[in-house]
Amino acid sequence: PARHLIIMMASPPSRPGPRLPPLLLLVVSLLLRAAASSPRRVVIGVDGGTESIRACCFDAETGAVVGSSSAAAYATSHPRAGWAEQSPEDWYACLRSAVGGAVASAREGGTVEVLALCADTTCCSVVALGADREPLRPCLLWMDARSAGQAARIVDAARSEAGDAGRTVLEAFPELRVNSNGEGPISAEWLLPKSMWIKENEPEVWERAEVICEYQDYINHKLTGRMVASSCNAAVRWHHDGVDVLLADEAEPNLGRPMRLLEALGMEDLADKLPRTTLAMGDVVGGLTKEAAEDLGLEEGTPVVQGGPDAFVGMIGLGTVKPNSICLITGSSHLHCLVTPSATSAPGTWGAYRGAPLSHLNFSEGGQSSTGSLVRWVRDLVSGDVGDGGEKIPYGQLDEEASRIEPGCDGLVALETWQGSRTPVTDARARGAFVGLTLSHGRAHLFRSVLEAVCYGTRACLEGLEDASGT
């Protein structure tokens, strides 16, 4: 008890020394007890990746992990070659599970107070929402390449219209600067070609769609009831100016948007379907709605902060925010991000994007569509049908087997473009291959060959960025 503690501390010391007044000792004792019983203040970080969504609590002052992270996996369907879809409803259901698990883990060490939540997600996973803000069809996942034809037509239309006007592509459509300095092509991953595909192939969905948005925007809306876009997404995949779009208002609602390009493509109605408000990374989107708070087991009104595309949020975490700094973000795919002093561009690269990942920065990008996803595909392939509850071959075992093979993989060469190529050659129709297979090759050769292919592709991307930067 505090009273007993005071008496003990206020008793004569065994050796001469300073004594604290009993009242001050009482105050100190009460403060210590209050500190011991006060909840730990945490923030929740959420990462919506290609295969699962993860959540973790962090100490709001030190950044230390509190408890352990929690993950929930969702399915990806591939209805046709080059297609990839996910259910937006699955994203939110798994978000509930992951956040609930992370908070429960954090509370095992004592009470916690959640100050805010922030989510990143995959980039250019496009969603069509109806009037009730519910999905009208499965999401076109970032790796979906079905809109390759539309992507090619964008550059063709720009060249044609610019030529008719006696201008260069960049003079007529400066927003295409981010696609290899206007030379193109445009990746089928991006929002504009995917939106064109929906409009042309599913016109009934397009007519009913009041909102075309991304995974990021959908999740934030489910949490807060507010539909806003990410300025980072808009800059890197929507052909928007990442600085100007933040300044749009009722007087200039389309500031920073590629309106001339949309008009040339007959896609002016896309501007009406995109979120009207755009927020930068770190801005507050809003508070948790009553329904979302109940779903997550958190307090209503808990602030939800704007995140951004998972890879580019990773740039901040890695500290890659100074000019000429570069990072490699790995996962299902690879991104190689180079912060540049200005928004200059060059063939063989994407960007440089103005106002991304943060509104005062610019960066150029190289990328590979199939890296971790390819490694997993080969692991699953050589594991065979393990049935429900069966275990696939551990990656460590395949690593060990592959390490016994000399570089060059005994003549087996793989192309890692299973889901198209990003840079330095942008080709949504590119496909992967094993070349040089013989009867002497085994599963370890297949595994090692895709590891080597990913490394070769990474080198090609880095060389493209080196050429672009002149370093």
Short mmCIF file of N, CA and C in Angstrom, two decimals, residues 49-200:
data_model
loop_
_atom_site.label_atom_id
_atom_site.label_comp_id
_atom_site.label_asym_id
_atom_site.label_seq_id
_atom_site.Cartn_x
_atom_site.Cartn_y
_atom_site.Cartn_z
N GLY A 49 -1.48 -7.18 -48.51
CA GLY A 49 -0.62 -7.67 -49.57
C GLY A 49 -1.37 -8.49 -50.60
N THR A 50 -0.61 -9.16 -51.46
CA THR A 50 -1.20 -9.95 -52.54
C THR A 50 -1.86 -11.21 -52.03
N GLU A 51 -1.27 -11.85 -51.03
CA GLU A 51 -1.77 -13.14 -50.57
C GLU A 51 -2.48 -13.08 -49.23
N SER A 52 -2.25 -12.04 -48.45
CA SER A 52 -2.88 -11.95 -47.13
C SER A 52 -2.85 -10.51 -46.65
N ILE A 53 -3.56 -10.27 -45.55
CA ILE A 53 -3.51 -8.97 -44.90
C ILE A 53 -2.98 -9.20 -43.49
N ARG A 54 -2.04 -8.32 -43.08
CA ARG A 54 -1.37 -8.47 -41.80
C ARG A 54 -1.60 -7.24 -40.95
N ALA A 55 -1.63 -7.42 -39.63
CA ALA A 55 -1.81 -6.30 -38.71
C ALA A 55 -0.88 -6.48 -37.53
N CYS A 56 -0.43 -5.36 -36.97
CA CYS A 56 0.47 -5.40 -35.82
C CYS A 56 0.30 -4.12 -35.02
N CYS A 57 0.44 -4.23 -33.70
CA CYS A 57 0.39 -3.06 -32.83
C CYS A 57 1.80 -2.59 -32.52
N PHE A 58 1.97 -1.27 -32.48
CA PHE A 58 3.27 -0.68 -32.19
C PHE A 58 3.13 0.37 -31.09
N ASP A 59 4.11 0.42 -30.21
CA ASP A 59 4.13 1.44 -29.17
C ASP A 59 4.15 2.81 -29.85
N ALA A 60 3.23 3.67 -29.45
CA ALA A 60 3.07 4.96 -30.12
C ALA A 60 4.26 5.88 -29.92
N GLU A 61 5.06 5.66 -28.89
CA GLU A 61 6.20 6.54 -28.62
C GLU A 61 7.52 5.95 -29.08
N THR A 62 7.71 4.64 -28.89
CA THR A 62 9.00 4.03 -29.21
C THR A 62 9.01 3.30 -30.54
N GLY A 63 7.83 2.95 -31.04
CA GLY A 63 7.76 2.18 -32.27
C GLY A 63 7.97 0.69 -32.06
N ALA A 64 8.18 0.26 -30.85
CA ALA A 64 8.41 -1.16 -30.56
C ALA A 64 7.15 -1.97 -30.82
N VAL A 65 7.34 -3.19 -31.30
CA VAL A 65 6.21 -4.09 -31.52
C VAL A 65 5.60 -4.47 -30.18
N VAL A 66 4.28 -4.42 -30.11
CA VAL A 66 3.56 -4.80 -28.89
C VAL A 66 2.76 -6.06 -29.22
N GLY A 67 3.03 -7.12 -28.53
CA GLY A 67 2.39 -8.39 -28.85
C GLY A 67 3.03 -8.98 -30.10
N SER A 68 2.24 -9.61 -30.92
CA SER A 68 2.74 -10.19 -32.16
C SER A 68 1.81 -9.85 -33.30
N SER A 69 2.30 -9.96 -34.52
CA SER A 69 1.49 -9.65 -35.69
C SER A 69 0.49 -10.77 -35.94
N SER A 70 -0.53 -10.46 -36.70
CA SER A 70 -1.57 -11.43 -37.03
C SER A 70 -1.87 -11.31 -38.51
N ALA A 71 -2.10 -12.43 -39.17
CA ALA A 71 -2.34 -12.42 -40.62
C ALA A 71 -3.56 -13.27 -40.95
N ALA A 72 -4.22 -12.89 -42.03
CA ALA A 72 -5.34 -13.67 -42.55
C ALA A 72 -5.21 -13.71 -44.07
N ALA A 73 -5.25 -14.90 -44.64
CA ALA A 73 -5.03 -15.08 -46.08
C ALA A 73 -6.33 -15.04 -46.85
N TYR A 74 -6.26 -14.51 -48.08
CA TYR A 74 -7.41 -14.55 -48.98
C TYR A 74 -6.99 -15.18 -50.30
N ALA A 75 -7.97 -15.56 -51.07
CA ALA A 75 -7.71 -16.32 -52.31
C ALA A 75 -7.58 -15.39 -53.50
N THR A 76 -6.78 -15.81 -54.47
CA THR A 76 -6.68 -15.16 -55.77
C THR A 76 -7.15 -16.15 -56.82
N SER A 77 -8.04 -15.71 -57.70
CA SER A 77 -8.50 -16.58 -58.78
C SER A 77 -7.90 -16.11 -60.10
N HIS A 78 -7.67 -17.06 -60.99
CA HIS A 78 -7.11 -16.78 -62.32
C HIS A 78 -8.05 -17.39 -63.36
N PRO A 79 -9.17 -16.71 -63.66
CA PRO A 79 -10.17 -17.27 -64.56
C PRO A 79 -9.64 -17.59 -65.95
N ARG A 80 -8.68 -16.79 -66.42
CA ARG A 80 -8.05 -17.01 -67.73
C ARG A 80 -6.58 -16.67 -67.62
N ALA A 81 -5.83 -17.07 -68.63
CA ALA A 81 -4.39 -16.75 -68.65
C ALA A 81 -4.20 -15.24 -68.58
N GLY A 82 -3.38 -14.79 -67.66
CA GLY A 82 -3.09 -13.37 -67.51
C GLY A 82 -4.08 -12.62 -66.65
N TRP A 83 -5.16 -13.28 -66.23
CA TRP A 83 -6.15 -12.63 -65.38
C TRP A 83 -5.85 -12.94 -63.92
N ALA A 84 -6.22 -12.03 -63.03
CA ALA A 84 -6.06 -12.26 -61.59
C ALA A 84 -7.10 -11.42 -60.86
N GLU A 85 -7.92 -12.07 -60.04
CA GLU A 85 -9.01 -11.39 -59.37
C GLU A 85 -9.04 -11.76 -57.88
N GLN A 86 -9.56 -10.84 -57.08
CA GLN A 86 -9.80 -11.09 -55.66
C GLN A 86 -11.15 -10.49 -55.27
N SER A 87 -11.68 -10.95 -54.15
CA SER A 87 -12.94 -10.43 -53.64
C SER A 87 -12.68 -9.31 -52.64
N PRO A 88 -13.16 -8.11 -52.90
CA PRO A 88 -13.01 -7.03 -51.92
C PRO A 88 -13.65 -7.37 -50.57
N GLU A 89 -14.74 -8.14 -50.59
CA GLU A 89 -15.35 -8.54 -49.32
C GLU A 89 -14.38 -9.38 -48.50
N ASP A 90 -13.57 -10.21 -49.18
CA ASP A 90 -12.56 -11.00 -48.47
C ASP A 90 -11.53 -10.09 -47.80
N TRP A 91 -11.16 -9.00 -48.47
CA TRP A 91 -10.17 -8.08 -47.88
C TRP A 91 -10.66 -7.60 -46.52
N TYR A 92 -11.92 -7.16 -46.48
CA TYR A 92 -12.41 -6.59 -45.22
C TYR A 92 -12.60 -7.66 -44.16
N ALA A 93 -13.09 -8.82 -44.55
CA ALA A 93 -13.26 -9.90 -43.58
C ALA A 93 -11.91 -10.30 -42.97
N CYS A 94 -10.89 -10.36 -43.81
CA CYS A 94 -9.56 -10.72 -43.31
C CYS A 94 -8.94 -9.57 -42.51
N LEU A 95 -9.27 -8.33 -42.85
CA LEU A 95 -8.83 -7.19 -42.04
C LEU A 95 -9.38 -7.31 -40.62
N ARG A 96 -10.64 -7.64 -40.50
CA ARG A 96 -11.26 -7.81 -39.19
C ARG A 96 -10.51 -8.88 -38.39
N SER A 97 -10.23 -9.98 -39.03
CA SER A 97 -9.54 -11.08 -38.35
C SER A 97 -8.13 -10.69 -37.93
N ALA A 98 -7.39 -10.04 -38.84
CA ALA A 98 -6.00 -9.70 -38.56
C ALA A 98 -5.89 -8.65 -37.45
N VAL A 99 -6.72 -7.61 -37.52
CA VAL A 99 -6.68 -6.58 -36.49
C VAL A 99 -7.11 -7.15 -35.15
N GLY A 100 -8.15 -7.97 -35.17
CA GLY A 100 -8.59 -8.58 -33.93
C GLY A 100 -7.51 -9.43 -33.28
N GLY A 101 -6.78 -10.20 -34.10
CA GLY A 101 -5.70 -11.02 -33.57
C GLY A 101 -4.55 -10.20 -33.03
N ALA A 102 -4.20 -9.11 -33.72
CA ALA A 102 -3.09 -8.26 -33.27
C ALA A 102 -3.42 -7.57 -31.96
N VAL A 103 -4.65 -7.06 -31.84
CA VAL A 103 -5.04 -6.36 -30.62
C VAL A 103 -5.14 -7.34 -29.45
N ALA A 104 -5.67 -8.52 -29.70
CA ALA A 104 -5.75 -9.52 -28.64
C ALA A 104 -4.36 -9.89 -28.14
N SER A 105 -3.41 -10.01 -29.07
CA SER A 105 -2.04 -10.33 -28.68
C SER A 105 -1.43 -9.20 -27.86
N ALA A 106 -1.68 -7.97 -28.26
CA ALA A 106 -1.14 -6.83 -27.53
C ALA A 106 -1.71 -6.75 -26.12
N ARG A 107 -2.97 -7.12 -25.97
CA ARG A 107 -3.62 -7.02 -24.66
C ARG A 107 -3.18 -8.11 -23.69
N GLU A 108 -2.49 -9.12 -24.20
CA GLU A 108 -1.98 -10.15 -23.30
C GLU A 108 -0.94 -9.58 -22.33
N GLY A 109 -0.28 -8.52 -22.72
CA GLY A 109 0.72 -7.90 -21.85
C GLY A 109 0.17 -6.79 -21.00
N GLY A 110 -1.14 -6.57 -21.03
CA GLY A 110 -1.76 -5.50 -20.26
C GLY A 110 -2.73 -4.72 -21.13
N THR A 111 -3.38 -3.73 -20.53
CA THR A 111 -4.35 -2.94 -21.29
C THR A 111 -3.63 -2.03 -22.28
N VAL A 112 -4.29 -1.81 -23.41
CA VAL A 112 -3.73 -0.93 -24.43
C VAL A 112 -4.78 0.08 -24.86
N GLU A 113 -4.33 1.23 -25.28
CA GLU A 113 -5.18 2.27 -25.85
C GLU A 113 -4.76 2.48 -27.29
N VAL A 114 -5.66 2.19 -28.23
CA VAL A 114 -5.36 2.33 -29.65
C VAL A 114 -5.60 3.78 -30.06
N LEU A 115 -4.54 4.44 -30.46
CA LEU A 115 -4.62 5.86 -30.82
C LEU A 115 -5.03 6.08 -32.27
N ALA A 116 -4.62 5.17 -33.16
CA ALA A 116 -4.90 5.36 -34.59
C ALA A 116 -4.62 4.06 -35.33
N LEU A 117 -5.12 3.98 -36.55
CA LEU A 117 -4.90 2.84 -37.43
C LEU A 117 -4.53 3.36 -38.81
N CYS A 118 -3.59 2.69 -39.47
CA CYS A 118 -3.18 3.09 -40.81
C CYS A 118 -2.94 1.84 -41.63
N ALA A 119 -3.42 1.83 -42.87
CA ALA A 119 -3.28 0.66 -43.74
C ALA A 119 -2.58 1.02 -45.04
N ASP A 120 -1.72 0.10 -45.49
CA ASP A 120 -1.26 0.14 -46.87
C ASP A 120 -1.86 -1.06 -47.58
N THR A 121 -1.89 -1.01 -48.90
CA THR A 121 -2.46 -2.11 -49.68
C THR A 121 -1.67 -2.27 -50.98
N THR A 122 -2.03 -3.31 -51.73
CA THR A 122 -1.46 -3.43 -53.06
C THR A 122 -1.90 -2.25 -53.91
N CYS A 123 -1.11 -1.97 -54.92
CA CYS A 123 -1.32 -0.78 -55.75
C CYS A 123 -1.91 -1.17 -57.10
N CYS A 124 -2.94 -0.46 -57.52
CA CYS A 124 -3.61 -0.67 -58.79
C CYS A 124 -4.42 -1.96 -58.81
N SER A 125 -4.99 -2.29 -57.67
CA SER A 125 -6.00 -3.34 -57.59
C SER A 125 -7.34 -2.63 -57.67
N VAL A 126 -7.97 -2.70 -58.84
CA VAL A 126 -9.07 -1.79 -59.21
C VAL A 126 -10.42 -2.40 -58.86
N VAL A 127 -11.28 -1.58 -58.24
CA VAL A 127 -12.58 -2.00 -57.75
C VAL A 127 -13.66 -1.12 -58.37
N ALA A 128 -14.78 -1.75 -58.77
CA ALA A 128 -15.96 -1.01 -59.25
C ALA A 128 -17.05 -1.14 -58.20
N LEU A 129 -17.53 0.01 -57.70
CA LEU A 129 -18.53 0.03 -56.64
C LEU A 129 -19.83 0.65 -57.14
N GLY A 130 -20.95 0.10 -56.68
CA GLY A 130 -22.25 0.63 -57.04
C GLY A 130 -22.67 1.78 -56.15
N ALA A 131 -23.94 2.15 -56.26
CA ALA A 131 -24.45 3.29 -55.49
C ALA A 131 -24.36 3.04 -53.99
N ASP A 132 -24.45 1.77 -53.59
CA ASP A 132 -24.36 1.43 -52.17
C ASP A 132 -22.93 1.24 -51.71
N ARG A 133 -21.98 1.53 -52.60
CA ARG A 133 -20.54 1.40 -52.33
C ARG A 133 -20.12 -0.05 -52.06
N GLU A 134 -20.90 -0.98 -52.63
CA GLU A 134 -20.54 -2.39 -52.57
C GLU A 134 -20.01 -2.83 -53.93
N PRO A 135 -19.09 -3.81 -53.97
CA PRO A 135 -18.47 -4.22 -55.23
C PRO A 135 -19.47 -4.81 -56.22
N LEU A 136 -19.31 -4.44 -57.48
CA LEU A 136 -20.16 -4.94 -58.55
C LEU A 136 -19.55 -6.17 -59.23
N ARG A 137 -18.28 -6.38 -59.02
CA ARG A 137 -17.57 -7.52 -59.61
C ARG A 137 -16.29 -7.74 -58.80
N PRO A 138 -15.63 -8.88 -59.00
CA PRO A 138 -14.34 -9.05 -58.32
C PRO A 138 -13.34 -7.98 -58.75
N CYS A 139 -12.40 -7.71 -57.85
CA CYS A 139 -11.34 -6.74 -58.15
C CYS A 139 -10.43 -7.24 -59.26
N LEU A 140 -9.98 -6.34 -60.13
CA LEU A 140 -8.90 -6.63 -61.07
C LEU A 140 -7.60 -6.38 -60.33
N LEU A 141 -6.98 -7.47 -59.89
CA LEU A 141 -5.78 -7.38 -59.06
C LEU A 141 -4.66 -6.69 -59.82
N TRP A 142 -3.70 -6.15 -59.08
CA TRP A 142 -2.61 -5.40 -59.69
C TRP A 142 -1.94 -6.18 -60.81
N MET A 143 -1.77 -7.50 -60.66
CA MET A 143 -1.04 -8.29 -61.65
C MET A 143 -1.90 -8.69 -62.85
N ASP A 144 -3.17 -8.35 -62.82
CA ASP A 144 -4.07 -8.70 -63.92
C ASP A 144 -3.63 -7.98 -65.20
N ALA A 145 -3.44 -8.76 -66.27
CA ALA A 145 -2.91 -8.19 -67.52
C ALA A 145 -3.89 -8.27 -68.67
N ARG A 146 -5.17 -8.44 -68.38
CA ARG A 146 -6.15 -8.61 -69.44
C ARG A 146 -6.30 -7.36 -70.31
N SER A 147 -5.93 -6.19 -69.77
CA SER A 147 -6.13 -4.94 -70.51
C SER A 147 -4.91 -4.56 -71.35
N ALA A 148 -4.13 -5.56 -71.77
CA ALA A 148 -2.95 -5.27 -72.60
C ALA A 148 -3.32 -4.54 -73.88
N GLY A 149 -4.43 -4.94 -74.49
CA GLY A 149 -4.86 -4.27 -75.73
C GLY A 149 -5.22 -2.82 -75.49
N GLN A 150 -5.92 -2.56 -74.42
CA GLN A 150 -6.28 -1.18 -74.08
C GLN A 150 -5.03 -0.35 -73.78
N ALA A 151 -4.06 -0.95 -73.08
CA ALA A 151 -2.83 -0.23 -72.76
C ALA A 151 -2.10 0.19 -74.03
N ALA A 152 -2.06 -0.70 -75.02
CA ALA A 152 -1.39 -0.37 -76.28
C ALA A 152 -2.13 0.74 -77.02
N ARG A 153 -3.45 0.73 -76.96
CA ARG A 153 -4.24 1.73 -77.67
C ARG A 153 -4.08 3.11 -77.08
N ILE A 154 -3.80 3.19 -75.80
CA ILE A 154 -3.63 4.51 -75.18
C ILE A 154 -2.49 5.27 -75.84
N VAL A 155 -1.34 4.62 -75.97
CA VAL A 155 -0.18 5.27 -76.60
C VAL A 155 -0.45 5.52 -78.07
N ASP A 156 -1.08 4.58 -78.76
CA ASP A 156 -1.38 4.76 -80.19
C ASP A 156 -2.29 5.97 -80.40
N ALA A 157 -3.31 6.10 -79.55
CA ALA A 157 -4.24 7.22 -79.68
C ALA A 157 -3.53 8.54 -79.40
N ALA A 158 -2.65 8.54 -78.40
CA ALA A 158 -1.91 9.76 -78.07
C ALA A 158 -0.99 10.17 -79.22
N ARG A 159 -0.31 9.20 -79.80
CA ARG A 159 0.57 9.51 -80.93
C ARG A 159 -0.21 10.04 -82.11
N SER A 160 -1.35 9.43 -82.37
CA SER A 160 -2.17 9.85 -83.51
C SER A 160 -2.68 11.27 -83.33
N GLU A 161 -3.24 11.56 -82.16
CA GLU A 161 -3.79 12.90 -81.94
C GLU A 161 -2.69 13.95 -81.91
N ALA A 162 -1.56 13.60 -81.29
CA ALA A 162 -0.45 14.55 -81.26
C ALA A 162 0.07 14.82 -82.66
N GLY A 163 0.19 13.75 -83.47
CA GLY A 163 0.66 13.92 -84.85
C GLY A 163 -0.27 14.78 -85.67
N ASP A 164 -1.57 14.59 -85.52
CA ASP A 164 -2.54 15.40 -86.27
C ASP A 164 -2.43 16.88 -85.92
N ALA A 165 -2.00 17.15 -84.69
CA ALA A 165 -1.87 18.54 -84.24
C ALA A 165 -0.47 19.09 -84.48
N GLY A 166 0.41 18.25 -85.07
CA GLY A 166 1.77 18.70 -85.32
C GLY A 166 2.59 18.87 -84.05
N ARG A 167 2.30 18.05 -83.04
CA ARG A 167 3.00 18.14 -81.78
C ARG A 167 3.58 16.78 -81.41
N THR A 168 4.51 16.78 -80.45
CA THR A 168 5.03 15.53 -79.93
C THR A 168 4.05 14.99 -78.89
N VAL A 169 4.21 13.72 -78.55
CA VAL A 169 3.34 13.11 -77.55
C VAL A 169 3.45 13.86 -76.23
N LEU A 170 4.66 14.20 -75.83
CA LEU A 170 4.84 14.88 -74.54
C LEU A 170 4.27 16.29 -74.56
N GLU A 171 4.30 16.95 -75.71
CA GLU A 171 3.70 18.28 -75.81
C GLU A 171 2.19 18.20 -75.68
N ALA A 172 1.60 17.17 -76.29
CA ALA A 172 0.14 17.04 -76.28
C ALA A 172 -0.36 16.41 -74.99
N PHE A 173 0.40 15.45 -74.47
CA PHE A 173 -0.04 14.70 -73.29
C PHE A 173 1.13 14.55 -72.31
N PRO A 174 1.46 15.60 -71.58
CA PRO A 174 2.61 15.54 -70.67
C PRO A 174 2.46 14.49 -69.58
N GLU A 175 1.22 14.06 -69.31
CA GLU A 175 1.03 13.04 -68.28
C GLU A 175 1.65 11.69 -68.66
N LEU A 176 1.92 11.48 -69.96
CA LEU A 176 2.54 10.23 -70.40
C LEU A 176 4.06 10.23 -70.21
N ARG A 177 4.59 11.30 -69.67
CA ARG A 177 6.02 11.37 -69.39
C ARG A 177 6.46 10.23 -68.50
N VAL A 178 5.59 9.78 -67.59
CA VAL A 178 5.97 8.74 -66.63
C VAL A 178 6.08 7.36 -67.28
N ASN A 179 5.66 7.24 -68.52
CA ASN A 179 5.78 5.97 -69.24
C ASN A 179 6.95 6.05 -70.20
N SER A 180 8.16 5.83 -69.67
CA SER A 180 9.39 5.83 -70.47
C SER A 180 9.54 7.13 -71.26
N ASN A 181 9.28 8.25 -70.57
CA ASN A 181 9.42 9.58 -71.16
C ASN A 181 8.53 9.77 -72.39
N GLY A 182 7.32 9.18 -72.33
CA GLY A 182 6.36 9.34 -73.40
C GLY A 182 6.47 8.31 -74.50
N GLU A 183 7.52 7.49 -74.47
CA GLU A 183 7.70 6.49 -75.52
C GLU A 183 6.79 5.28 -75.31
N GLY A 184 6.31 5.08 -74.08
CA GLY A 184 5.48 3.94 -73.79
C GLY A 184 6.30 2.66 -73.84
N PRO A 185 5.62 1.51 -73.80
CA PRO A 185 4.17 1.37 -73.65
C PRO A 185 3.72 1.58 -72.22
N ILE A 186 2.41 1.56 -72.05
CA ILE A 186 1.80 1.66 -70.73
C ILE A 186 1.53 0.26 -70.22
N SER A 187 1.78 0.06 -68.95
CA SER A 187 1.54 -1.26 -68.35
C SER A 187 0.05 -1.51 -68.21
N ALA A 188 -0.34 -2.76 -68.48
CA ALA A 188 -1.74 -3.16 -68.28
C ALA A 188 -2.12 -3.20 -66.81
N GLU A 189 -1.15 -3.08 -65.92
CA GLU A 189 -1.46 -3.05 -64.50
C GLU A 189 -2.17 -1.76 -64.09
N TRP A 190 -1.98 -0.68 -64.83
CA TRP A 190 -2.39 0.64 -64.38
C TRP A 190 -3.90 0.83 -64.44
N LEU A 191 -4.37 1.86 -63.76
CA LEU A 191 -5.81 2.07 -63.60
C LEU A 191 -6.52 2.38 -64.91
N LEU A 192 -5.94 3.21 -65.76
CA LEU A 192 -6.64 3.64 -66.97
C LEU A 192 -6.95 2.48 -67.92
N PRO A 193 -5.99 1.64 -68.29
CA PRO A 193 -6.35 0.53 -69.17
C PRO A 193 -7.32 -0.46 -68.54
N LYS A 194 -7.22 -0.68 -67.23
CA LYS A 194 -8.18 -1.58 -66.58
C LYS A 194 -9.58 -0.99 -66.62
N SER A 195 -9.68 0.33 -66.41
CA SER A 195 -10.99 0.98 -66.48
C SER A 195 -11.55 0.89 -67.89
N MET A 196 -10.70 1.06 -68.90
CA MET A 196 -11.15 0.93 -70.29
C MET A 196 -11.67 -0.48 -70.55
N TRP A 197 -10.98 -1.49 -70.00
CA TRP A 197 -11.42 -2.87 -70.23
C TRP A 197 -12.81 -3.09 -69.65
N ILE A 198 -13.05 -2.60 -68.44
CA ILE A 198 -14.37 -2.76 -67.84
C ILE A 198 -15.43 -2.07 -68.69
N LYS A 199 -15.15 -0.86 -69.10
CA LYS A 199 -16.14 -0.11 -69.89
C LYS A 199 -16.45 -0.80 -71.21
N GLU A 200 -15.45 -1.36 -71.85
CA GLU A 200 -15.64 -1.97 -73.17
C GLU A 200 -16.18 -3.40 -73.10
#
